[in-house]
PDB file of C-alpha atoms in Angstrom:
ATOM      1  CA  UNK A1365      40.130 -10.112  22.953  1.00 70.00           C
ATOM      2  CA  UNK A1366      39.464  -7.652  25.774  1.00 82.00           C
ATOM      3  CA  UNK A1367      37.678  -5.010  23.687  1.00 84.00           C
ATOM      4  CA  UNK A1368      34.060  -5.859  24.540  1.00 87.00           C
ATOM      5  CA  UNK A1369      34.860  -6.722  28.129  1.00 86.00           C
ATOM      6  CA  UNK A1370      36.320  -3.228  28.395  1.00 79.00           C
ATOM      7  CA  UNK A1371      33.206  -1.690  26.859  1.00 75.00           C
ATOM      8  CA  UNK A1372      30.932  -3.650  29.207  1.00 77.00           C
ATOM      9  CA  UNK A1373      33.004  -2.593  32.205  1.00 73.00           C
ATOM     10  CA  UNK A1374      32.022   0.985  31.465  1.00 64.00           C
ATOM     11  CA  UNK A1375      28.308   0.215  31.111  1.00 59.00           C
ATOM     12  CA  UNK A1376      28.361   0.139  27.307  1.00 68.00           C
ATOM     13  CA  UNK A1377      27.262  -3.390  26.571  1.00 78.00           C
ATOM     14  CA  UNK A1378      26.899  -4.887  23.101  1.00 86.00           C
ATOM     15  CA  UNK A1379      24.740  -7.926  22.465  1.00 88.00           C
ATOM     16  CA  UNK A1380      26.191 -10.933  20.594  1.00 90.00           C
ATOM     17  CA  UNK A1381      24.954  -9.688  17.205  1.00 91.00           C
ATOM     18  CA  UNK A1382      26.866  -6.429  17.594  1.00 92.00           C
ATOM     19  CA  UNK A1383      30.219  -7.788  18.771  1.00 93.00           C
ATOM     20  CA  UNK A1384      31.647  -7.710  15.266  1.00 93.00           C
ATOM     21  CA  UNK A1385      35.148  -6.202  15.650  1.00 93.00           C
ATOM     22  CA  UNK A1386      37.759  -8.921  15.073  1.00 93.00           C
ATOM     23  CA  UNK A1387      40.990  -6.917  14.802  1.00 92.00           C
ATOM     24  CA  UNK A1388      42.060  -3.266  14.798  1.00 90.00           C
ATOM     25  CA  UNK A1389      45.184  -1.200  14.238  1.00 91.00           C
ATOM     26  CA  UNK A1390      45.889   2.444  14.990  1.00 89.00           C
ATOM     27  CA  UNK A1391      48.044   4.566  12.687  1.00 89.00           C
ATOM     28  CA  UNK A1392      48.355   8.161  13.836  1.00 83.00           C
ATOM     29  CA  UNK A1393      44.867   9.614  13.952  1.00 79.00           C
ATOM     30  CA  UNK A1394      43.302   6.732  12.001  1.00 88.00           C
ATOM     31  CA  UNK A1395      42.049   3.297  12.964  1.00 91.00           C
ATOM     32  CA  UNK A1396      41.776   0.307  10.636  1.00 94.00           C
ATOM     33  CA  UNK A1397      39.604  -2.632  11.618  1.00 94.00           C
ATOM     34  CA  UNK A1398      38.255  -5.946  10.420  1.00 95.00           C
ATOM     35  CA  UNK A1399      34.599  -6.517  11.280  1.00 95.00           C
ATOM     36  CA  UNK A1400      32.182  -9.332  10.503  1.00 94.00           C
ATOM     37  CA  UNK A1401      28.690 -10.602  11.190  1.00 92.00           C
ATOM     38  CA  UNK A1402      28.255 -13.562  13.561  1.00 89.00           C
ATOM     39  CA  UNK A1403      28.163 -16.947  11.895  1.00 87.00           C
ATOM     40  CA  UNK A1404      24.754 -17.757  10.465  1.00 85.00           C
ATOM     41  CA  UNK A1405      23.634 -14.135  10.020  1.00 87.00           C
ATOM     42  CA  UNK A1406      22.801 -13.316   6.404  1.00 84.00           C
ATOM     43  CA  UNK A1407      23.895  -9.939   5.087  1.00 79.00           C
ATOM     44  CA  UNK A1408      21.657 -10.228   2.023  1.00 81.00           C
ATOM     45  CA  UNK A1409      18.901  -7.692   1.517  1.00 82.00           C
ATOM     46  CA  UNK A1410      20.961  -4.852   2.988  1.00 87.00           C
ATOM     47  CA  UNK A1411      23.344  -2.341   1.464  1.00 87.00           C
ATOM     48  CA  UNK A1412      25.300  -2.915   4.661  1.00 91.00           C
ATOM     49  CA  UNK A1413      23.752  -5.008   7.434  1.00 92.00           C
ATOM     50  CA  UNK A1414      22.947  -2.696  10.414  1.00 92.00           C
ATOM     51  CA  UNK A1415      24.980  -4.825  12.852  1.00 93.00           C
ATOM     52  CA  UNK A1416      27.946  -4.805  10.474  1.00 93.00           C
ATOM     53  CA  UNK A1417      27.742  -1.026  10.064  1.00 92.00           C
ATOM     54  CA  UNK A1418      27.506  -0.618  13.833  1.00 91.00           C
ATOM     55  CA  UNK A1419      30.644  -2.716  14.253  1.00 92.00           C
ATOM     56  CA  UNK A1420      32.399  -0.480  11.718  1.00 92.00           C
ATOM     57  CA  UNK A1421      31.413   2.601  13.716  1.00 88.00           C
ATOM     58  CA  UNK A1422      32.745   0.992  16.906  1.00 86.00           C
ATOM     59  CA  UNK A1423      36.224   1.885  15.690  1.00 81.00           C
ATOM     60  CA  UNK A1424      35.296   5.365  16.937  1.00 76.00           C
ATOM     61  CA  UNK A1425      35.588   4.061  20.472  1.00 73.00           C
ATOM     62  CA  UNK A1426      39.074   2.848  19.685  1.00 71.00           C
ATOM     63  CA  UNK A1427      40.018   6.197  18.158  1.00 59.00           C
ATOM     64  CA  UNK A1428      38.970   7.655  21.515  1.00 51.00           C
ATOM     65  CA  UNK A1429      40.430  11.106  21.983  1.00 37.00           C
ATOM     66  CA  UNK A1430      40.806  11.825  18.254  1.00 35.00           C
ATOM     67  CA  UNK A1431      44.057   9.916  17.950  1.00 34.00           C
ATOM     68  CA  UNK A1432      45.572  11.384  21.099  1.00 35.00           C
ATOM     69  CA  UNK A1433      46.122   7.946  22.583  1.00 35.00           C
ATOM     70  CA  UNK A1434      43.173   8.308  24.952  1.00 39.00           C
ATOM     71  CA  UNK A1435      41.683   5.123  23.476  1.00 41.00           C
ATOM     72  CA  UNK A1436      39.603   3.336  26.062  1.00 38.00           C
ATOM     73  CA  UNK A1437      40.006   6.163  28.580  1.00 47.00           C
ATOM     74  CA  UNK A1438      37.458   8.263  30.440  1.00 61.00           C
ATOM     75  CA  UNK A1439      35.416   9.391  27.437  1.00 65.00           C
ATOM     76  CA  UNK A1440      33.973   7.727  24.371  1.00 65.00           C
ATOM     77  CA  UNK A1441      32.712   9.256  21.139  1.00 69.00           C
ATOM     78  CA  UNK A1442      29.347   8.081  19.854  1.00 75.00           C
ATOM     79  CA  UNK A1443      27.822   8.493  16.363  1.00 82.00           C
ATOM     80  CA  UNK A1444      25.533  11.525  16.125  1.00 85.00           C
ATOM     81  CA  UNK A1445      24.970  12.553  12.478  1.00 91.00           C
ATOM     82  CA  UNK A1446      26.044  11.221   9.076  1.00 92.00           C
ATOM     83  CA  UNK A1447      26.271  12.782   5.614  1.00 94.00           C
ATOM     84  CA  UNK A1448      27.867  12.003   2.275  1.00 94.00           C
ATOM     85  CA  UNK A1449      26.901   8.323   2.322  1.00 94.00           C
ATOM     86  CA  UNK A1450      27.595   6.269  -0.823  1.00 94.00           C
ATOM     87  CA  UNK A1451      27.202   2.516  -1.226  1.00 92.00           C
ATOM     88  CA  UNK A1452      28.622   0.088  -3.749  1.00 89.00           C
ATOM     89  CA  UNK A1453      27.772  -3.599  -3.579  1.00 77.00           C
ATOM     90  CA  UNK A1454      25.550  -5.112  -0.895  1.00 80.00           C
ATOM     91  CA  UNK A1455      25.254  -8.335   1.083  1.00 83.00           C
ATOM     92  CA  UNK A1456      28.706  -8.267   2.715  1.00 86.00           C
ATOM     93  CA  UNK A1457      29.221 -10.300   5.901  1.00 90.00           C
ATOM     94  CA  UNK A1458      32.806  -9.142   6.486  1.00 93.00           C
ATOM     95  CA  UNK A1459      34.369  -5.705   6.005  1.00 94.00           C
ATOM     96  CA  UNK A1460      37.652  -3.888   6.196  1.00 96.00           C
ATOM     97  CA  UNK A1461      37.131  -0.471   7.750  1.00 96.00           C
ATOM     98  CA  UNK A1462      39.148   2.725   7.832  1.00 95.00           C
ATOM     99  CA  UNK A1463      38.170   5.532  10.217  1.00 92.00           C
ATOM    100  CA  UNK A1464      40.070   8.792   9.703  1.00 89.00           C
ATOM    101  CA  UNK A1465      39.773  12.237  11.226  1.00 86.00           C
ATOM    102  CA  UNK A1466      38.469  14.998   8.954  1.00 87.00           C
ATOM    103  CA  UNK A1467      37.668  17.653  11.562  1.00 85.00           C
ATOM    104  CA  UNK A1468      36.914  18.317  15.206  1.00 82.00           C
ATOM    105  CA  UNK A1469      34.575  15.561  16.396  1.00 83.00           C
ATOM    106  CA  UNK A1470      34.202  14.420  12.801  1.00 87.00           C
ATOM    107  CA  UNK A1471      35.540  11.359  10.995  1.00 87.00           C
ATOM    108  CA  UNK A1472      35.183   9.688   7.611  1.00 93.00           C
ATOM    109  CA  UNK A1473      34.530   5.953   7.350  1.00 94.00           C
ATOM    110  CA  UNK A1474      35.699   3.864   4.380  1.00 95.00           C
ATOM    111  CA  UNK A1475      34.282   0.373   3.839  1.00 95.00           C
ATOM    112  CA  UNK A1476      35.769  -2.350   1.633  1.00 95.00           C
ATOM    113  CA  UNK A1477      35.314  -6.093   1.305  1.00 91.00           C
ATOM    114  CA  UNK A1478      37.980  -8.694   2.064  1.00 88.00           C
ATOM    115  CA  UNK A1479      39.525  -8.188  -1.386  1.00 89.00           C
ATOM    116  CA  UNK A1480      39.697  -4.424  -1.007  1.00 89.00           C
ATOM    117  CA  UNK A1481      36.770  -3.702  -3.322  1.00 91.00           C
ATOM    118  CA  UNK A1482      34.699  -0.593  -2.573  1.00 93.00           C
ATOM    119  CA  UNK A1483      31.604  -1.250  -0.439  1.00 93.00           C
ATOM    120  CA  UNK A1484      30.765   2.222   0.828  1.00 93.00           C
ATOM    121  CA  UNK A1485      31.914   5.473   2.353  1.00 95.00           C
ATOM    122  CA  UNK A1486      30.585   7.887   4.952  1.00 94.00           C
ATOM    123  CA  UNK A1487      32.263  11.181   4.129  1.00 95.00           C
ATOM    124  CA  UNK A1488      31.235  12.786   7.420  1.00 93.00           C
ATOM    125  CA  UNK A1489      30.302  11.052  10.649  1.00 91.00           C
ATOM    126  CA  UNK A1490      29.924  13.583  13.442  1.00 90.00           C
ATOM    127  CA  UNK A1491      30.332  12.282  16.949  1.00 83.00           C
ATOM    128  CA  UNK A1492      29.526  13.536  20.413  1.00 82.00           C
ATOM    129  CA  UNK A1493      31.739  13.005  23.407  1.00 77.00           C
ATOM    130  CA  UNK A1494      30.105  11.165  26.299  1.00 74.00           C
ATOM    131  CA  UNK A1495      31.678  10.573  29.686  1.00 74.00           C
ATOM    132  CA  UNK A1496      31.826   7.163  31.294  1.00 66.00           C
ATOM    133  CA  UNK A1497      29.655   8.581  34.069  1.00 67.00           C
ATOM    134  CA  UNK A1498      26.913   9.471  31.604  1.00 67.00           C
ATOM    135  CA  UNK A1499      26.949   5.949  30.220  1.00 62.00           C
ATOM    136  CA  UNK A1500      26.747   4.539  33.724  1.00 61.00           C
ATOM    137  CA  UNK A1501      23.603   6.599  34.370  1.00 59.00           C
ATOM    138  CA  UNK A1502      22.034   5.298  31.172  1.00 56.00           C
ATOM    139  CA  UNK A1503      22.968   1.743  32.095  1.00 52.00           C
ATOM    140  CA  UNK A1504      21.478   2.097  35.563  1.00 54.00           C
ATOM    141  CA  UNK A1505      18.156   3.206  34.081  1.00 56.00           C
ATOM    142  CA  UNK A1506      17.789   0.488  31.468  1.00 58.00           C
ATOM    143  CA  UNK A1507      14.787  -0.997  33.282  1.00 60.00           C
ATOM    144  CA  UNK A1508      13.105   2.390  33.690  1.00 63.00           C
ATOM    145  CA  UNK A1509      11.831   3.031  30.168  1.00 70.00           C
ATOM    146  CA  UNK A1510       9.039   5.495  29.623  1.00 76.00           C
ATOM    147  CA  UNK A1511       5.711   4.247  28.384  1.00 77.00           C
ATOM    148  CA  UNK A1512       2.357   5.726  27.381  1.00 77.00           C
ATOM    149  CA  UNK A1513      -0.641   5.137  29.601  1.00 83.00           C
ATOM    150  CA  UNK A1514      -4.172   6.041  28.562  1.00 85.00           C
ATOM    151  CA  UNK A1515      -6.911   7.616  30.651  1.00 85.00           C
ATOM    152  CA  UNK A1516     -10.591   7.589  29.832  1.00 82.00           C
ATOM    153  CA  UNK A1517     -11.985  11.128  29.673  1.00 78.00           C
ATOM    154  CA  UNK A1518     -15.680  11.961  29.434  1.00 77.00           C
ATOM    155  CA  UNK A1519     -16.585  13.651  26.154  1.00 67.00           C
ATOM    156  CA  UNK A1520     -18.012  16.654  27.969  1.00 68.00           C
ATOM    157  CA  UNK A1521     -14.608  17.232  29.555  1.00 63.00           C
ATOM    158  CA  UNK A1522     -13.268  18.291  26.154  1.00 63.00           C
ATOM    159  CA  UNK A1523     -14.621  21.790  25.892  1.00 64.00           C
ATOM    160  CA  UNK A1524     -14.020  24.003  22.896  1.00 62.00           C
ATOM    161  CA  UNK A1525     -15.277  25.160  19.562  1.00 64.00           C
ATOM    162  CA  UNK A1526     -15.365  22.362  17.021  1.00 63.00           C
ATOM    163  CA  UNK A1527     -13.801  22.958  13.626  1.00 63.00           C
ATOM    164  CA  UNK A1528     -14.259  20.095  11.215  1.00 59.00           C
ATOM    165  CA  UNK A1529     -14.468  17.264  10.517  1.00 53.00           C
ATOM    166  CA  UNK A1530     -11.787  17.250   7.863  1.00 50.00           C
ATOM    167  CA  UNK A1531     -13.537  17.789   4.562  1.00 42.00           C
ATOM    168  CA  UNK A1532     -13.420  15.143   1.848  1.00 38.00           C
ATOM    169  CA  UNK A1533     -11.963  17.467  -0.760  1.00 35.00           C
ATOM    170  CA  UNK A1534      -8.928  19.692  -1.168  1.00 31.00           C
ATOM    171  CA  UNK A1535     -11.030  22.806  -0.672  1.00 39.00           C
ATOM    172  CA  UNK A1536      -9.320  23.729   2.584  1.00 48.00           C
ATOM    173  CA  UNK A1537     -12.736  23.843   4.242  1.00 57.00           C
ATOM    174  CA  UNK A1538     -11.358  23.680   7.769  1.00 63.00           C
ATOM    175  CA  UNK A1539      -8.958  26.554   7.180  1.00 60.00           C
ATOM    176  CA  UNK A1540     -11.943  28.546   5.923  1.00 60.00           C
ATOM    177  CA  UNK A1541     -13.900  27.567   9.035  1.00 70.00           C
ATOM    178  CA  UNK A1542     -10.975  28.629  11.216  1.00 73.00           C
ATOM    179  CA  UNK A1543     -10.801  31.984   9.430  1.00 71.00           C
ATOM    180  CA  UNK A1544     -14.554  32.557   9.854  1.00 74.00           C
ATOM    181  CA  UNK A1545     -14.319  31.723  13.523  1.00 73.00           C
ATOM    182  CA  UNK A1546     -11.436  34.134  14.059  1.00 72.00           C
ATOM    183  CA  UNK A1547     -13.210  36.797  12.051  1.00 75.00           C
ATOM    184  CA  UNK A1548     -16.266  36.536  14.282  1.00 76.00           C
ATOM    185  CA  UNK A1549     -14.212  37.709  17.227  1.00 74.00           C
ATOM    186  CA  UNK A1550     -14.725  34.412  19.050  1.00 70.00           C
ATOM    187  CA  UNK A1551     -11.357  33.205  20.346  1.00 75.00           C
ATOM    188  CA  UNK A1552     -11.944  30.082  22.483  1.00 78.00           C
ATOM    189  CA  UNK A1553      -9.321  28.573  24.751  1.00 79.00           C
ATOM    190  CA  UNK A1554      -9.474  25.306  22.815  1.00 81.00           C
ATOM    191  CA  UNK A1555     -10.254  24.639  19.171  1.00 82.00           C
ATOM    192  CA  UNK A1556     -11.145  21.008  18.383  1.00 81.00           C
ATOM    193  CA  UNK A1557     -10.329  19.519  14.976  1.00 84.00           C
ATOM    194  CA  UNK A1558     -11.893  16.078  14.464  1.00 83.00           C
ATOM    195  CA  UNK A1559     -10.388  13.591  12.003  1.00 84.00           C
ATOM    196  CA  UNK A1560     -13.060  10.935  11.375  1.00 78.00           C
ATOM    197  CA  UNK A1561     -11.970   7.290  11.319  1.00 75.00           C
ATOM    198  CA  UNK A1562     -13.274   6.832   7.789  1.00 72.00           C
ATOM    199  CA  UNK A1563     -11.295   9.798   6.425  1.00 63.00           C
ATOM    200  CA  UNK A1564      -8.901   7.562   4.525  1.00 60.00           C
ATOM    201  CA  UNK A1565     -11.643   6.074   2.378  1.00 64.00           C
ATOM    202  CA  UNK A1566     -13.120   7.299  -0.886  1.00 63.00           C
ATOM    203  CA  UNK A1567     -11.670   8.277  -4.232  1.00 64.00           C
ATOM    204  CA  UNK A1568      -7.989   7.513  -4.590  1.00 68.00           C
ATOM    205  CA  UNK A1569      -8.104   4.621  -2.138  1.00 80.00           C
ATOM    206  CA  UNK A1570      -6.339   4.494   1.193  1.00 83.00           C
ATOM    207  CA  UNK A1571      -3.090   6.096   0.004  1.00 87.00           C
ATOM    208  CA  UNK A1572      -4.858   8.977  -1.708  1.00 86.00           C
ATOM    209  CA  UNK A1573      -7.097   9.479   1.314  1.00 85.00           C
ATOM    210  CA  UNK A1574      -4.165   9.541   3.728  1.00 89.00           C
ATOM    211  CA  UNK A1575      -2.342  12.113   1.600  1.00 90.00           C
ATOM    212  CA  UNK A1576      -5.454  14.281   1.328  1.00 88.00           C
ATOM    213  CA  UNK A1577      -6.192  14.257   5.045  1.00 88.00           C
ATOM    214  CA  UNK A1578      -2.587  14.958   6.028  1.00 91.00           C
ATOM    215  CA  UNK A1579      -2.480  17.923   3.635  1.00 90.00           C
ATOM    216  CA  UNK A1580      -5.691  19.326   5.059  1.00 88.00           C
ATOM    217  CA  UNK A1581      -4.621  18.904   8.680  1.00 91.00           C
ATOM    218  CA  UNK A1582      -1.265  20.504   7.828  1.00 93.00           C
ATOM    219  CA  UNK A1583      -3.202  23.470   6.404  1.00 89.00           C
ATOM    220  CA  UNK A1584      -5.150  23.870   9.639  1.00 88.00           C
ATOM    221  CA  UNK A1585      -1.999  23.585  11.745  1.00 92.00           C
ATOM    222  CA  UNK A1586      -0.187  26.141   9.604  1.00 91.00           C
ATOM    223  CA  UNK A1587      -3.058  28.631   9.800  1.00 87.00           C
ATOM    224  CA  UNK A1588      -3.422  28.091  13.534  1.00 88.00           C
ATOM    225  CA  UNK A1589       0.215  28.776  14.433  1.00 91.00           C
ATOM    226  CA  UNK A1590       0.756  31.636  11.962  1.00 91.00           C
ATOM    227  CA  UNK A1591      -2.381  33.673  12.723  1.00 88.00           C
ATOM    228  CA  UNK A1592      -1.719  35.833  15.796  1.00 87.00           C
ATOM    229  CA  UNK A1593      -5.436  35.826  16.600  1.00 85.00           C
ATOM    230  CA  UNK A1594      -4.990  32.247  17.836  1.00 86.00           C
ATOM    231  CA  UNK A1595      -1.894  32.958  19.928  1.00 88.00           C
ATOM    232  CA  UNK A1596      -3.787  32.388  23.185  1.00 84.00           C
ATOM    233  CA  UNK A1597      -5.597  29.230  22.067  1.00 85.00           C
ATOM    234  CA  UNK A1598      -4.700  25.554  21.893  1.00 86.00           C
ATOM    235  CA  UNK A1599      -5.644  23.200  19.071  1.00 88.00           C
ATOM    236  CA  UNK A1600      -6.871  19.744  20.003  1.00 86.00           C
ATOM    237  CA  UNK A1601      -6.751  17.230  17.146  1.00 88.00           C
ATOM    238  CA  UNK A1602      -9.108  14.350  17.837  1.00 84.00           C
ATOM    239  CA  UNK A1603      -8.717  11.032  16.011  1.00 87.00           C
ATOM    240  CA  UNK A1604     -10.485   7.693  16.191  1.00 85.00           C
ATOM    241  CA  UNK A1605      -8.893   4.323  15.513  1.00 88.00           C
ATOM    242  CA  UNK A1606      -5.483   5.903  14.922  1.00 90.00           C
ATOM    243  CA  UNK A1607      -3.583   4.145  17.721  1.00 89.00           C
ATOM    244  CA  UNK A1608      -3.850   0.949  19.737  1.00 87.00           C
ATOM    245  CA  UNK A1609      -5.036   1.806  23.244  1.00 86.00           C
ATOM    246  CA  UNK A1610      -5.969  -1.617  24.614  1.00 83.00           C
ATOM    247  CA  UNK A1611      -4.806  -5.143  23.835  1.00 81.00           C
ATOM    248  CA  UNK A1612      -6.772  -6.766  21.055  1.00 85.00           C
ATOM    249  CA  UNK A1613      -7.330  -3.488  19.220  1.00 86.00           C
ATOM    250  CA  UNK A1614      -5.858  -2.635  15.857  1.00 87.00           C
ATOM    251  CA  UNK A1615      -5.267   0.572  13.963  1.00 87.00           C
ATOM    252  CA  UNK A1616      -8.374   1.241  11.908  1.00 85.00           C
ATOM    253  CA  UNK A1617      -7.559   4.687  10.511  1.00 87.00           C
ATOM    254  CA  UNK A1618      -4.340   5.034   8.544  1.00 90.00           C
ATOM    255  CA  UNK A1619      -5.086   8.710   7.945  1.00 89.00           C
ATOM    256  CA  UNK A1620      -5.480   9.242  11.682  1.00 90.00           C
ATOM    257  CA  UNK A1621      -2.210   7.424  12.366  1.00 93.00           C
ATOM    258  CA  UNK A1622      -0.409   9.644   9.851  1.00 93.00           C
ATOM    259  CA  UNK A1623      -1.972  12.716  11.453  1.00 93.00           C
ATOM    260  CA  UNK A1624      -0.534  11.589  14.793  1.00 93.00           C
ATOM    261  CA  UNK A1625       2.980  11.729  13.388  1.00 92.00           C
ATOM    262  CA  UNK A1626       2.353  15.115  11.784  1.00 95.00           C
ATOM    263  CA  UNK A1627       0.895  16.650  14.941  1.00 95.00           C
ATOM    264  CA  UNK A1628       3.688  15.294  17.143  1.00 92.00           C
ATOM    265  CA  UNK A1629       6.168  17.137  14.910  1.00 93.00           C
ATOM    266  CA  UNK A1630       4.082  20.295  15.139  1.00 94.00           C
ATOM    267  CA  UNK A1631       3.985  19.931  18.930  1.00 93.00           C
ATOM    268  CA  UNK A1632       7.768  19.779  19.059  1.00 92.00           C
ATOM    269  CA  UNK A1633       8.026  22.991  17.030  1.00 92.00           C
ATOM    270  CA  UNK A1634       5.229  24.821  18.861  1.00 93.00           C
ATOM    271  CA  UNK A1635       5.060  23.638  22.505  1.00 89.00           C
ATOM    272  CA  UNK A1636       1.803  24.165  24.396  1.00 88.00           C
ATOM    273  CA  UNK A1637      -0.122  25.194  21.262  1.00 91.00           C
TER     274      UNK A1637
END
């Protein structure tokens, strides 16, 4: 009865939907638990309802110090990475859970229904140890979420050599243009690649257009980061209609939106390029 009050006392608060642990037992380094969805919540449409799976993983907090008896002590272990996931039937609203140690900071999770029938297994759930103090810091900052704010910039403020727009074929035209530019000995500080808003139209429909544009932009990105001649330059990818900037707007370019995701990944791998 005191489980969630204890969690909340350490700054780790679960909403009503996620308070699914009903009973738990410890046996050596393992924990067995009964978890369920709140009344009125339908588990249909899911292999395992996310709130039910989260409740199953909460047994990690009961395991605490890997079966050392630390339990609800000064550190908790939170899910970090999963592998070896297999599912049986779906739509369960109540589960029996077994969490057992299989390595350092690693457990396996077995899921069964009320009759003991196989529902699923997570062969490896890696966890990371977090101190109560760290959780308290996170809790204190819950109203301080980061957001994106937009600034209007005059077009002439974006200086650079324009490469593009993305061609409407798979010819790799922009990579060719990039190669010609590098071969000319001109190495600008900024290279601008423009993805036109209508790039996802044409043969193949929207899906085909999105795939084509993403492939072409990926080709430009790859050439840009692999060719040492561009080591001192930055690539600016300019889209139109790819994101919602002001209320009342809507995404008008699915290709541009997909390019955003691609470029954000490239940014993470190649900072400041």
